[in-house]
Every structure is written in C-alpha cells, then in structure tokens.
Short mmCIF file of C-alpha atoms in Angstrom, two decimals:
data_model
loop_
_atom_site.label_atom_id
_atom_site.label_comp_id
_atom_site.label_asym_id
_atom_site.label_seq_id
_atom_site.Cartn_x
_atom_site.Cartn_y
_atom_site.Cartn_z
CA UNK A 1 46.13 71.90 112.93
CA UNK A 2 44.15 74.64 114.29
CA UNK A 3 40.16 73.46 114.35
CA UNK A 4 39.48 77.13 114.24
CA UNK A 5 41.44 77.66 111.42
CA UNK A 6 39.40 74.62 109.32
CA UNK A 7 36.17 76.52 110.58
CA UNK A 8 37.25 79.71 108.88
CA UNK A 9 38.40 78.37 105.93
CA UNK A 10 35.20 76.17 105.45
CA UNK A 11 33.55 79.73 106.24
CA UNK A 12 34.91 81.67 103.82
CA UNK A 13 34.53 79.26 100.95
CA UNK A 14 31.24 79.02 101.04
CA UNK A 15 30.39 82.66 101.15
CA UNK A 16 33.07 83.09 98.89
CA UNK A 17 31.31 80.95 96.20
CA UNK A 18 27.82 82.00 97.23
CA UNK A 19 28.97 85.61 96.99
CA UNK A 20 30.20 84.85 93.31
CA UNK A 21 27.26 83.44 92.55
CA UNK A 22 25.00 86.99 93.81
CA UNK A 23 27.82 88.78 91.35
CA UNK A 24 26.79 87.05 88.69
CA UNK A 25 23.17 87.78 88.82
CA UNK A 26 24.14 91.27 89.15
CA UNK A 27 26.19 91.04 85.86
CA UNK A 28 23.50 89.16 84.28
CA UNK A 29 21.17 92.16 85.37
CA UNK A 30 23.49 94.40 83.88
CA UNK A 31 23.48 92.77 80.72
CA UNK A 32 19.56 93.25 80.18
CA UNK A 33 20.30 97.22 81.47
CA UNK A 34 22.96 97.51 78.19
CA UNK A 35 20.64 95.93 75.72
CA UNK A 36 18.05 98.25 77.35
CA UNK A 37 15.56 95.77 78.43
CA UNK A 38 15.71 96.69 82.21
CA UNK A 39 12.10 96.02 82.89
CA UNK A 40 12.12 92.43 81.66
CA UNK A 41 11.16 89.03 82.91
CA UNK A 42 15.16 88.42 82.60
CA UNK A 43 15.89 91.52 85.03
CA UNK A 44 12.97 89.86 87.52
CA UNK A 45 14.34 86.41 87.03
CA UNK A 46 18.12 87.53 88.21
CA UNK A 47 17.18 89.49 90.92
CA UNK A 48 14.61 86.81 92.38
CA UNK A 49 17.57 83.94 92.11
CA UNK A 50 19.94 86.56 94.01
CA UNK A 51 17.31 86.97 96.32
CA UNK A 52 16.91 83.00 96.92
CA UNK A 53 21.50 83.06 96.70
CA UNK A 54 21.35 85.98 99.27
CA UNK A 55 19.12 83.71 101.57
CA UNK A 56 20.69 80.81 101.62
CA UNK A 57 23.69 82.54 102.56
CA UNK A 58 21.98 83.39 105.33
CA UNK A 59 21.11 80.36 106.46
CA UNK A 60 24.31 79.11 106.32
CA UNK A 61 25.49 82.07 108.48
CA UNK A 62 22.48 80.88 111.27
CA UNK A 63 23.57 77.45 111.08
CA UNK A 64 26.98 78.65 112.01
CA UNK A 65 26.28 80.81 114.79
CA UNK A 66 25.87 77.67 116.75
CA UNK A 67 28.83 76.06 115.32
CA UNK A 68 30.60 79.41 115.92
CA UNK A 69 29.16 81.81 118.41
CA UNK A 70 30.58 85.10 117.08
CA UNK A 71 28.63 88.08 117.10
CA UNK A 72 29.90 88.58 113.75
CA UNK A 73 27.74 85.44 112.08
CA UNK A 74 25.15 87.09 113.69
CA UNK A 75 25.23 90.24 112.06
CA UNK A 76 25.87 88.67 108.77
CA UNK A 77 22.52 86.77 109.01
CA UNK A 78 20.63 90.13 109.86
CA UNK A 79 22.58 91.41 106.96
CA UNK A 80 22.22 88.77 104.22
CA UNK A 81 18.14 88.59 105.53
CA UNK A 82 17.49 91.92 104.95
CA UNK A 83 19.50 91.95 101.68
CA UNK A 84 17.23 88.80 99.98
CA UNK A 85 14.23 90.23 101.16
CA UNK A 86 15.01 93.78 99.40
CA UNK A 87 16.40 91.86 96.51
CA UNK A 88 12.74 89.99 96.53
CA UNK A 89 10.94 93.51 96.49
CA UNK A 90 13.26 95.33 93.99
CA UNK A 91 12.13 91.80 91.54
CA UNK A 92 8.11 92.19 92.73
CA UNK A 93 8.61 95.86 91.49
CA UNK A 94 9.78 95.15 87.82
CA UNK A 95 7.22 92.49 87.52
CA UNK A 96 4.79 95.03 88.46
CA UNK A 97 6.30 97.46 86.18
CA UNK A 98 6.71 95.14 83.12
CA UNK A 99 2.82 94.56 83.57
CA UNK A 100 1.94 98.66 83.54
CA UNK A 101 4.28 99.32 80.67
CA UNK A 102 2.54 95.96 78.38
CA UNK A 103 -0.55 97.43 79.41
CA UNK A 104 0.53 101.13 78.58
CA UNK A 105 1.50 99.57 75.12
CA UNK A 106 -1.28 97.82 74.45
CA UNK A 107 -3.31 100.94 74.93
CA UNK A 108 -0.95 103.52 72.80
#
C-alpha cells in the first residue's frame, strides 16, 4: 500500500462529505427562494452554517498542509477562507435586510 494513496483518499472524503454538506445549505436556501421567503431568518440561518461548513473545511485543508506540503492545500485554504467569510457577509446582509423590510412594514 501506497501511504500517499491513504492520504488522498482520507483527503477527499472529508471534503467530499463537507462539500455535501455546503450543497445542502445551498438547497435549503433555495427552498426559502421558491416559497419566496428569501429574506428570512431561514435564508440567514443556511448561509451562516455554510459559512461555519466552508471554514472548517478550511481548517482541515491547514492542518494538512503540514501533513501534506502541496501548494495545492494551500490554495484550497485561501480558497475555502475567503469563501466562509463571504458566505458570513452575504448572511449579515439578509439579517440586515429582514430588519429594514419588518421595519418598512411596520410603517406601511
């Protein structure tokens, strides 16, 4: 057996699940969208989880860049960063935007 064959498998399987996981936030987010209740605390609660999945999956892509030094798990990490902290804005933004349109119906 190839020990860098185990690595990639062990790799893959966990971003494979993690990634399934982010998928299924979006099609929970998509689900609110069809019922028409995009700016809801569900929408904000998806994207924030995401956000936390997105993360993590970054972390495990740090941890392995000194298990594996590939330039590649590096560039995953700066990818997977950047991803969950956009994901973390995009859910600030509907709570922000659930709060203006309560307010704008309060006042109408």
């Amino acid at each position: 057996d190839d020990p860098l064959y185990v690595k990639y498998l062990v790799i893959l399987a966990y971003s494979g699940v993690m990634s399934e996981l982010i998928l299924w936030q979006g099609r929970r987010m998509m689900k609110h969208v069809n019922r028409g209740q995009a700016f809801s605390l569900g929408t904000v609660r998806c994207l924030r989880v995401a956000a936390a999945e997105a993360l993590v999956l970054a972390g495990f892509y740090l941890a392995t860049m000194f298990w594996m030094s590939k330039f590649f798990m590096a560039f995953l990490f700066v990818v997977f960063v950047l991803g969950g902290c956009l994901l973390l804005v995009l859910g600030e933004i509907f709570r922000q935007a659930i709060e203006y349109k309560e307010e704008n119906d309060m006042t109408i």
